[in-house]
Amino acid sequence: MLCSFPVYSQTQPAPTAPAITVMPGTQTFVVWGDIRFTDPAQCDASDPDARQTIVQAIAAVDPRPDFAILTGDVVYHGHDKRDWDIFDKQTKPLRDAKIKLFPVLGNHDVDGGSGRPDFFKHFADFKNYSQLEKNGWYSMIYGDSLFLMLDSQLDYRVDSPQGTWLRNMLKGAPDDLEFLFIVLHHPVVSHASTGLGRMRVCKGEKTTFIAPHSVDQNEKDLKLILEEFSQSHPLTRLLVFSGHNHNYERYVEKRITYIVTGGGGATPYLIKRDPSDAYHDSGPTFHYCKISIDDKGLAFAMFKLNVQDGSWKQSDSFQLSRLSRVLSQQ
């Protein structure tokens, strides 16, 4: 269990960010994002049928996930109580299934200026962490896995509060840490087709403009930090989950797996698929990701929704063995 190890440098002040421990049950969790819960009439911003179908599918995952991670843009307007009322109503199947929700902040979650202090109050496991009203980052320990949940609205500079915390957490990670998950909203690697485009929405009845995002310098800097960690921790599997671009992407660079999971309901963006990409299917991808961890390693599956008939297809999968196990067998 990771909780038997220090997870920050003992030579630095202890981090003030929440450190949450989740006991493994089914050893399965789900990741999805960019849902944009809002008035169903705003179907040009978020497909109300797709997002609800995805929620219902996650609630029915067998075995039941120990928790679900949201990669940001949970609601369309973070300052609007009406959007949060819809979030509360439409996520009821997850609460009924007793699936914990662990989010990171997206840009839509903090719009209007009041989204940040209110954001975490809508999640049961965060009501006692007042520091999240100001600093939207935290860690999670899950068996022998460590999650660092970042606020990508802020930077990771060495002299910034989040940057200091992040470096302390990485510095204090044990050499034999099995899995490190980095979760944030803005992508660290993405091949989205940047520039204005047009997309048919609202069951084909409307057309809306879309503007996919390139990778910000902030995340380019983060990528270097993560590559340095990966090089110094050869036994650790490092996976990065993000959203922001409304589709599904998977890349592997320098032993790090990057997954963009932004297909939770928001109007889809188009991705320029390259032969070197780990995932190649074109078109919109409403989906969720399921991850299971056992003694052998990690198994990943992405389930894609067919919005025409409501059916599901496992559209991507991979496995990562425990590097410590591989080494012991050599």
mmCIF file of C-alpha atoms in Angstrom:
data_model
loop_
_atom_site.group_PDB
_atom_site.id
_atom_site.type_symbol
_atom_site.label_atom_id
_atom_site.label_comp_id
_atom_site.label_asym_id
_atom_site.label_seq_id
_atom_site.Cartn_x
_atom_site.Cartn_y
_atom_site.Cartn_z
ATOM 1 C CA MET A 1 0.000 0.000 0.000
ATOM 2 C CA LEU A 2 1.338 3.413 -0.954
ATOM 3 C CA CYS A 3 0.036 4.955 2.231
ATOM 4 C CA SER A 4 2.933 3.342 4.113
ATOM 5 C CA PHE A 5 5.373 5.635 2.269
ATOM 6 C CA PRO A 6 5.923 9.389 2.530
ATOM 7 C CA VAL A 7 4.450 11.189 -0.449
ATOM 8 C CA TYR A 8 6.257 14.496 -0.064
ATOM 9 C CA SER A 9 9.766 15.572 0.760
ATOM 10 C CA GLN A 10 10.416 15.539 4.488
ATOM 11 C CA THR A 11 12.888 18.419 4.009
ATOM 12 C CA GLN A 12 10.113 20.714 2.768
ATOM 13 C CA PRO A 13 7.022 21.991 4.570
ATOM 14 C CA ALA A 14 4.172 19.497 4.372
ATOM 15 C CA PRO A 15 1.723 20.356 1.579
ATOM 16 C CA THR A 16 -1.485 22.045 2.640
ATOM 17 C CA ALA A 17 -3.484 20.509 -0.195
ATOM 18 C CA PRO A 18 -5.924 17.740 0.745
ATOM 19 C CA ALA A 19 -4.474 14.218 0.690
ATOM 20 C CA ILE A 20 -7.338 11.773 0.245
ATOM 21 C CA THR A 21 -7.083 8.015 0.686
ATOM 22 C CA VAL A 22 -9.452 5.751 -1.244
ATOM 23 C CA MET A 23 -9.407 2.110 -0.220
ATOM 24 C CA PRO A 24 -9.470 -0.235 -3.226
ATOM 25 C CA GLY A 25 -12.591 -2.356 -3.441
ATOM 26 C CA THR A 26 -13.229 -3.496 -6.986
ATOM 27 C CA GLN A 27 -9.872 -1.978 -8.036
ATOM 28 C CA THR A 28 -11.717 -0.294 -10.895
ATOM 29 C CA PHE A 29 -12.301 3.388 -11.613
ATOM 30 C CA VAL A 30 -13.698 5.509 -14.430
ATOM 31 C CA VAL A 31 -12.467 8.735 -16.059
ATOM 32 C CA TRP A 32 -14.433 11.124 -18.269
ATOM 33 C CA GLY A 33 -14.826 14.850 -18.760
ATOM 34 C CA ASP A 34 -16.143 17.912 -20.587
ATOM 35 C CA ILE A 35 -19.746 17.106 -19.781
ATOM 36 C CA ARG A 36 -20.961 20.695 -19.466
ATOM 37 C CA PHE A 37 -24.139 20.009 -17.492
ATOM 38 C CA THR A 38 -26.524 22.800 -18.438
ATOM 39 C CA ASP A 39 -30.055 23.519 -19.652
ATOM 40 C CA PRO A 40 -30.939 20.770 -22.170
ATOM 41 C CA ALA A 41 -32.110 23.543 -24.520
ATOM 42 C CA GLN A 42 -28.454 24.565 -24.913
ATOM 43 C CA CYS A 43 -27.802 21.521 -27.085
ATOM 44 C CA ASP A 44 -25.288 23.521 -29.135
ATOM 45 C CA ALA A 45 -22.988 23.542 -26.068
ATOM 46 C CA SER A 46 -23.623 20.033 -24.770
ATOM 47 C CA ASP A 47 -25.627 17.094 -26.076
ATOM 48 C CA PRO A 48 -28.152 16.408 -23.281
ATOM 49 C CA ASP A 49 -28.942 12.874 -24.446
ATOM 50 C CA ALA A 50 -25.304 11.837 -24.852
ATOM 51 C CA ARG A 51 -24.183 13.142 -21.485
ATOM 52 C CA GLN A 52 -27.061 11.445 -19.657
ATOM 53 C CA THR A 53 -26.524 8.170 -21.495
ATOM 54 C CA ILE A 54 -22.847 8.245 -20.466
ATOM 55 C CA VAL A 55 -23.745 8.892 -16.814
ATOM 56 C CA GLN A 56 -26.191 6.007 -16.818
ATOM 57 C CA ALA A 57 -23.595 3.722 -18.411
ATOM 58 C CA ILE A 58 -20.993 4.627 -15.781
ATOM 59 C CA ALA A 59 -23.533 3.970 -13.007
ATOM 60 C CA ALA A 60 -24.080 0.496 -14.473
ATOM 61 C CA VAL A 61 -20.390 -0.456 -14.877
ATOM 62 C CA ASP A 62 -19.737 -3.936 -13.468
ATOM 63 C CA PRO A 63 -17.897 -4.292 -11.193
ATOM 64 C CA ARG A 64 -18.959 -1.011 -9.654
ATOM 65 C CA PRO A 65 -16.140 1.549 -9.875
ATOM 66 C CA ASP A 66 -14.569 2.619 -6.605
ATOM 67 C CA PHE A 67 -14.723 6.184 -7.928
ATOM 68 C CA ALA A 68 -15.040 8.301 -11.061
ATOM 69 C CA ILE A 69 -12.727 11.138 -12.091
ATOM 70 C CA LEU A 70 -13.976 14.162 -14.040
ATOM 71 C CA THR A 71 -11.358 15.968 -16.139
ATOM 72 C CA GLY A 72 -13.033 19.367 -15.870
ATOM 73 C CA ASP A 73 -15.784 21.450 -17.479
ATOM 74 C CA VAL A 74 -18.256 19.631 -15.296
ATOM 75 C CA VAL A 75 -20.849 22.352 -15.900
ATOM 76 C CA TYR A 76 -21.172 24.920 -18.662
ATOM 77 C CA HIS A 77 -21.319 27.965 -16.366
ATOM 78 C CA GLY A 78 -19.558 27.514 -13.031
ATOM 79 C CA HIS A 79 -21.203 30.606 -11.575
ATOM 80 C CA ASP A 80 -24.747 29.540 -12.513
ATOM 81 C CA LYS A 81 -26.695 27.754 -9.793
ATOM 82 C CA ARG A 82 -29.101 26.416 -12.421
ATOM 83 C CA ASP A 83 -26.303 24.449 -14.107
ATOM 84 C CA TRP A 84 -25.298 22.955 -10.765
ATOM 85 C CA ASP A 85 -28.921 22.023 -10.073
ATOM 86 C CA ILE A 86 -28.910 20.101 -13.352
ATOM 87 C CA PHE A 87 -25.595 18.504 -12.364
ATOM 88 C CA ASP A 88 -27.108 17.387 -9.054
ATOM 89 C CA LYS A 89 -30.183 15.972 -10.777
ATOM 90 C CA GLN A 90 -28.425 14.215 -13.652
ATOM 91 C CA THR A 91 -25.628 12.674 -11.566
ATOM 92 C CA LYS A 92 -28.086 11.069 -9.156
ATOM 93 C CA PRO A 93 -27.539 7.623 -10.787
ATOM 94 C CA LEU A 94 -23.875 7.847 -9.729
ATOM 95 C CA ARG A 95 -24.739 8.733 -6.147
ATOM 96 C CA ASP A 96 -27.347 5.969 -6.058
ATOM 97 C CA ALA A 97 -24.626 3.548 -7.221
ATOM 98 C CA LYS A 98 -22.365 4.918 -4.434
ATOM 99 C CA ILE A 99 -19.652 5.970 -6.879
ATOM 100 C CA LYS A 100 -17.438 8.698 -5.441
ATOM 101 C CA LEU A 101 -16.716 11.675 -7.724
ATOM 102 C CA PHE A 102 -13.279 13.303 -7.832
ATOM 103 C CA PRO A 103 -13.056 16.296 -10.203
ATOM 104 C CA VAL A 104 -10.457 18.755 -11.405
ATOM 105 C CA LEU A 105 -11.304 22.316 -12.366
ATOM 106 C CA GLY A 106 -12.008 23.219 -15.981
ATOM 107 C CA ASN A 107 -12.165 26.682 -17.478
ATOM 108 C CA HIS A 108 -15.975 26.600 -17.653
ATOM 109 C CA ASP A 109 -16.156 25.591 -13.995
ATOM 110 C CA VAL A 110 -14.509 28.849 -12.898
ATOM 111 C CA ASP A 111 -16.095 31.334 -15.317
ATOM 112 C CA GLY A 112 -17.602 34.452 -13.863
ATOM 113 C CA GLY A 113 -15.072 34.457 -11.019
ATOM 114 C CA SER A 114 -17.271 32.702 -8.466
ATOM 115 C CA GLY A 115 -16.932 29.183 -9.775
ATOM 116 C CA ARG A 116 -13.729 28.366 -7.926
ATOM 117 C CA PRO A 117 -14.891 28.794 -4.290
ATOM 118 C CA ASP A 118 -18.201 27.089 -5.037
ATOM 119 C CA PHE A 119 -16.912 24.245 -7.213
ATOM 120 C CA PHE A 120 -15.850 21.645 -4.663
ATOM 121 C CA LYS A 121 -18.902 22.231 -2.468
ATOM 122 C CA HIS A 122 -20.889 20.201 -4.971
ATOM 123 C CA PHE A 123 -18.874 17.033 -4.260
ATOM 124 C CA ALA A 124 -19.522 15.122 -1.054
ATOM 125 C CA ASP A 125 -15.926 14.090 -0.389
ATOM 126 C CA PHE A 126 -14.632 17.696 -0.418
ATOM 127 C CA LYS A 127 -16.999 19.528 1.899
ATOM 128 C CA ASN A 128 -14.475 19.539 4.771
ATOM 129 C CA TYR A 129 -11.553 20.931 2.740
ATOM 130 C CA SER A 130 -11.880 24.705 2.930
ATOM 131 C CA GLN A 131 -8.452 25.188 1.300
ATOM 132 C CA LEU A 132 -9.967 24.069 -2.002
ATOM 133 C CA GLU A 133 -11.926 27.317 -2.104
ATOM 134 C CA LYS A 134 -8.630 28.986 -3.016
ATOM 135 C CA ASN A 135 -6.280 26.250 -4.163
ATOM 136 C CA GLY A 136 -7.904 23.707 -6.476
ATOM 137 C CA TRP A 137 -5.311 20.926 -6.339
ATOM 138 C CA TYR A 138 -5.077 17.803 -4.203
ATOM 139 C CA SER A 139 -3.706 14.265 -4.087
ATOM 140 C CA MET A 140 -5.269 10.819 -3.797
ATOM 141 C CA ILE A 141 -3.748 7.557 -2.641
ATOM 142 C CA TYR A 142 -5.405 4.461 -4.066
ATOM 143 C CA GLY A 143 -3.652 1.241 -3.087
ATOM 144 C CA ASP A 144 -0.162 1.479 -4.592
ATOM 145 C CA SER A 145 -1.171 4.294 -6.942
ATOM 146 C CA LEU A 146 -0.796 8.036 -6.453
ATOM 147 C CA PHE A 147 -3.029 10.625 -8.141
ATOM 148 C CA LEU A 148 -2.002 14.273 -8.426
ATOM 149 C CA MET A 149 -5.070 16.336 -9.309
ATOM 150 C CA LEU A 150 -4.019 19.695 -10.766
ATOM 151 C CA ASP A 151 -5.660 23.046 -11.431
ATOM 152 C CA SER A 152 -4.560 23.868 -14.969
ATOM 153 C CA GLN A 153 -6.084 27.341 -14.742
ATOM 154 C CA LEU A 154 -2.935 28.126 -12.739
ATOM 155 C CA ASP A 155 0.713 27.516 -13.547
ATOM 156 C CA TYR A 156 3.378 25.094 -12.317
ATOM 157 C CA ARG A 157 6.280 27.529 -11.946
ATOM 158 C CA VAL A 158 8.820 26.535 -9.339
ATOM 159 C CA ASP A 159 7.947 29.587 -7.216
ATOM 160 C CA SER A 160 4.164 29.205 -7.466
ATOM 161 C CA PRO A 161 2.125 27.493 -4.713
ATOM 162 C CA GLN A 162 0.917 24.717 -7.016
ATOM 163 C CA GLY A 163 4.356 24.352 -8.610
ATOM 164 C CA THR A 164 5.996 24.018 -5.192
ATOM 165 C CA TRP A 165 3.428 21.445 -4.079
ATOM 166 C CA LEU A 166 3.729 19.458 -7.307
ATOM 167 C CA ARG A 167 7.513 19.277 -7.121
ATOM 168 C CA ASN A 168 7.405 18.281 -3.455
ATOM 169 C CA MET A 169 4.966 15.483 -4.232
ATOM 170 C CA LEU A 170 7.061 14.203 -7.127
ATOM 171 C CA LYS A 171 10.268 14.483 -5.122
ATOM 172 C CA GLY A 172 8.742 12.519 -2.253
ATOM 173 C CA ALA A 173 7.268 9.743 -4.386
ATOM 174 C CA PRO A 174 8.908 6.396 -3.538
ATOM 175 C CA ASP A 175 11.251 4.899 -6.098
ATOM 176 C CA ASP A 176 9.072 1.790 -6.350
ATOM 177 C CA LEU A 177 5.791 3.664 -6.855
ATOM 178 C CA GLU A 178 3.800 1.439 -9.241
ATOM 179 C CA PHE A 179 1.412 3.928 -10.864
ATOM 180 C CA LEU A 180 1.336 7.712 -10.947
ATOM 181 C CA PHE A 181 -1.718 9.408 -12.450
ATOM 182 C CA ILE A 182 -1.646 13.100 -13.310
ATOM 183 C CA VAL A 183 -5.111 14.595 -13.875
ATOM 184 C CA LEU A 184 -5.805 18.084 -15.209
ATOM 185 C CA HIS A 185 -8.160 19.830 -17.611
ATOM 186 C CA HIS A 186 -5.862 21.312 -20.253
ATOM 187 C CA PRO A 187 -4.105 18.713 -22.433
ATOM 188 C CA VAL A 188 -0.376 18.084 -22.216
ATOM 189 C CA VAL A 189 -0.372 16.415 -25.650
ATOM 190 C CA SER A 190 -3.124 16.934 -28.247
ATOM 191 C CA HIS A 191 -3.508 16.889 -32.020
ATOM 192 C CA ALA A 192 -6.784 18.787 -32.230
ATOM 193 C CA SER A 193 -7.545 20.590 -35.493
ATOM 194 C CA THR A 194 -7.049 24.166 -34.283
ATOM 195 C CA GLY A 195 -8.895 27.084 -35.802
ATOM 196 C CA LEU A 196 -12.594 27.724 -36.243
ATOM 197 C CA GLY A 197 -14.734 24.919 -37.579
ATOM 198 C CA ARG A 198 -18.415 24.058 -37.876
ATOM 199 C CA MET A 199 -20.312 21.158 -36.354
ATOM 200 C CA ARG A 200 -23.889 19.951 -36.741
ATOM 201 C CA VAL A 201 -25.581 19.744 -33.339
ATOM 202 C CA CYS A 202 -29.009 19.345 -31.748
ATOM 203 C CA LYS A 203 -29.779 16.163 -33.699
ATOM 204 C CA GLY A 204 -28.640 17.867 -36.875
ATOM 205 C CA GLU A 205 -31.064 20.764 -36.553
ATOM 206 C CA LYS A 206 -28.424 23.436 -35.839
ATOM 207 C CA THR A 207 -24.865 24.322 -36.776
ATOM 208 C CA THR A 208 -22.403 25.794 -34.297
ATOM 209 C CA PHE A 209 -18.833 27.026 -34.448
ATOM 210 C CA ILE A 210 -16.126 25.037 -32.686
ATOM 211 C CA ALA A 211 -12.609 26.165 -31.762
ATOM 212 C CA PRO A 212 -10.353 23.300 -30.599
ATOM 213 C CA HIS A 213 -7.354 24.158 -28.463
ATOM 214 C CA SER A 214 -3.633 23.806 -28.961
ATOM 215 C CA VAL A 215 -1.322 22.839 -26.084
ATOM 216 C CA ASP A 216 -0.573 25.826 -23.852
ATOM 217 C CA GLN A 217 2.960 26.717 -22.813
ATOM 218 C CA ASN A 218 1.943 25.969 -19.239
ATOM 219 C CA GLU A 219 1.368 22.308 -20.126
ATOM 220 C CA LYS A 220 4.487 22.174 -22.316
ATOM 221 C CA ASP A 221 6.433 23.131 -19.190
ATOM 222 C CA LEU A 222 4.567 20.499 -17.180
ATOM 223 C CA LYS A 223 5.498 17.870 -19.763
ATOM 224 C CA LEU A 224 9.196 18.498 -19.081
ATOM 225 C CA ILE A 225 8.618 18.102 -15.331
ATOM 226 C CA LEU A 226 6.847 14.792 -15.885
ATOM 227 C CA GLU A 227 9.509 13.513 -18.272
ATOM 228 C CA GLU A 228 12.174 14.258 -15.679
ATOM 229 C CA PHE A 229 10.192 12.322 -13.067
ATOM 230 C CA SER A 230 9.659 9.384 -15.402
ATOM 231 C CA GLN A 231 13.362 9.194 -16.166
ATOM 232 C CA SER A 232 14.266 9.204 -12.458
ATOM 233 C CA HIS A 233 11.581 6.596 -11.584
ATOM 234 C CA PRO A 234 12.075 3.754 -14.085
ATOM 235 C CA LEU A 235 9.733 1.432 -12.147
ATOM 236 C CA THR A 236 6.761 3.820 -12.220
ATOM 237 C CA ARG A 237 4.051 3.749 -14.863
ATOM 238 C CA LEU A 238 2.989 7.364 -15.512
ATOM 239 C CA LEU A 239 -0.380 8.188 -17.082
ATOM 240 C CA VAL A 240 -1.746 11.684 -17.756
ATOM 241 C CA PHE A 241 -5.495 12.280 -18.083
ATOM 242 C CA SER A 242 -6.836 15.567 -19.421
ATOM 243 C CA GLY A 243 -9.828 17.026 -21.268
ATOM 244 C CA HIS A 244 -10.544 20.437 -22.850
ATOM 245 C CA ASN A 245 -10.521 19.110 -26.424
ATOM 246 C CA HIS A 246 -13.875 17.386 -26.858
ATOM 247 C CA ASN A 247 -12.842 14.013 -28.219
ATOM 248 C CA TYR A 248 -10.658 11.041 -27.306
ATOM 249 C CA GLU A 249 -6.906 10.919 -27.891
ATOM 250 C CA ARG A 250 -4.107 8.600 -26.753
ATOM 251 C CA TYR A 251 -0.373 9.075 -27.191
ATOM 252 C CA VAL A 252 2.749 7.454 -25.756
ATOM 253 C CA GLU A 253 5.882 9.558 -25.513
ATOM 254 C CA LYS A 254 9.021 8.814 -23.501
ATOM 255 C CA ARG A 255 7.301 6.044 -21.498
ATOM 256 C CA ILE A 256 4.404 8.339 -20.541
ATOM 257 C CA THR A 257 0.825 7.593 -21.640
ATOM 258 C CA TYR A 258 -1.245 10.685 -22.425
ATOM 259 C CA ILE A 259 -5.034 10.368 -22.670
ATOM 260 C CA VAL A 260 -7.409 13.179 -23.601
ATOM 261 C CA THR A 261 -10.886 12.224 -22.443
ATOM 262 C CA GLY A 262 -13.156 15.142 -23.261
ATOM 263 C CA GLY A 263 -16.112 13.307 -24.772
ATOM 264 C CA GLY A 264 -18.621 13.530 -21.943
ATOM 265 C CA GLY A 265 -21.229 15.570 -23.780
ATOM 266 C CA ALA A 266 -19.704 18.873 -24.903
ATOM 267 C CA THR A 267 -19.885 19.659 -28.625
ATOM 268 C CA PRO A 268 -17.246 17.441 -30.278
ATOM 269 C CA TYR A 269 -13.990 18.741 -31.730
ATOM 270 C CA LEU A 270 -12.175 17.150 -34.636
ATOM 271 C CA ILE A 271 -8.750 15.537 -34.194
ATOM 272 C CA LYS A 272 -5.995 15.253 -36.792
ATOM 273 C CA ARG A 273 -5.156 11.553 -36.507
ATOM 274 C CA ASP A 274 -1.578 10.645 -37.332
ATOM 275 C CA PRO A 275 -0.223 7.161 -38.147
ATOM 276 C CA SER A 276 1.982 7.405 -35.046
ATOM 277 C CA ASP A 277 -1.020 8.040 -32.753
ATOM 278 C CA ALA A 278 -2.101 5.213 -30.493
ATOM 279 C CA TYR A 279 -5.751 5.802 -31.463
ATOM 280 C CA HIS A 280 -6.938 6.478 -35.010
ATOM 281 C CA ASP A 281 -10.750 6.484 -35.269
ATOM 282 C CA SER A 282 -12.059 9.687 -36.808
ATOM 283 C CA GLY A 283 -15.154 11.700 -36.043
ATOM 284 C CA PRO A 284 -16.891 12.618 -32.775
ATOM 285 C CA THR A 285 -16.225 10.354 -29.803
ATOM 286 C CA PHE A 286 -18.657 10.523 -26.893
ATOM 287 C CA HIS A 287 -17.139 8.101 -24.390
ATOM 288 C CA TYR A 288 -15.847 7.164 -20.961
ATOM 289 C CA CYS A 289 -12.697 5.334 -19.845
ATOM 290 C CA LYS A 290 -12.536 2.366 -17.486
ATOM 291 C CA ILE A 291 -9.319 1.404 -15.676
ATOM 292 C CA SER A 292 -8.739 -1.737 -13.629
ATOM 293 C CA ILE A 293 -5.627 -2.523 -11.587
ATOM 294 C CA ASP A 294 -4.624 -5.949 -10.276
ATOM 295 C CA ASP A 295 -1.474 -7.795 -9.254
ATOM 296 C CA LYS A 296 -0.363 -8.094 -12.887
ATOM 297 C CA GLY A 297 -0.849 -4.482 -13.882
ATOM 298 C CA LEU A 298 -3.307 -2.034 -15.393
ATOM 299 C CA ALA A 299 -6.032 -2.705 -17.961
ATOM 300 C CA PHE A 300 -7.575 0.238 -19.810
ATOM 301 C CA ALA A 301 -10.687 0.338 -21.984
ATOM 302 C CA MET A 302 -12.460 3.219 -23.725
ATOM 303 C CA PHE A 303 -16.158 2.746 -24.451
ATOM 304 C CA LYS A 304 -17.597 4.818 -27.303
ATOM 305 C CA LEU A 305 -21.261 5.755 -27.612
ATOM 306 C CA ASN A 306 -23.120 5.471 -30.900
ATOM 307 C CA VAL A 307 -25.459 8.448 -30.579
ATOM 308 C CA GLN A 308 -27.698 7.190 -33.376
ATOM 309 C CA ASP A 309 -28.879 4.050 -31.586
ATOM 310 C CA GLY A 310 -27.486 4.410 -28.041
ATOM 311 C CA SER A 311 -25.247 1.354 -28.370
ATOM 312 C CA TRP A 312 -21.752 1.014 -26.936
ATOM 313 C CA LYS A 313 -18.493 -0.285 -28.394
ATOM 314 C CA GLN A 314 -15.132 -0.872 -26.747
ATOM 315 C CA SER A 315 -13.179 1.319 -29.123
ATOM 316 C CA ASP A 316 -9.719 1.371 -27.527
ATOM 317 C CA SER A 317 -7.819 -0.733 -24.994
ATOM 318 C CA PHE A 318 -4.330 -1.405 -23.723
ATOM 319 C CA GLN A 319 -2.553 -3.051 -20.812
ATOM 320 C CA LEU A 320 0.448 -1.968 -18.758
ATOM 321 C CA SER A 321 2.235 -4.598 -16.699
ATOM 322 C CA ARG A 322 3.782 -3.698 -13.380
ATOM 323 C CA LEU A 323 7.391 -2.814 -14.146
ATOM 324 C CA SER A 324 8.520 -4.152 -10.760
ATOM 325 C CA ARG A 325 6.982 -7.522 -11.712
ATOM 326 C CA VAL A 326 8.662 -7.492 -15.115
ATOM 327 C CA LEU A 327 12.006 -6.769 -13.502
ATOM 328 C CA SER A 328 11.626 -9.560 -10.950
ATOM 329 C CA GLN A 329 10.938 -12.068 -13.743
ATOM 330 C CA GLN A 330 14.097 -11.210 -15.649
#
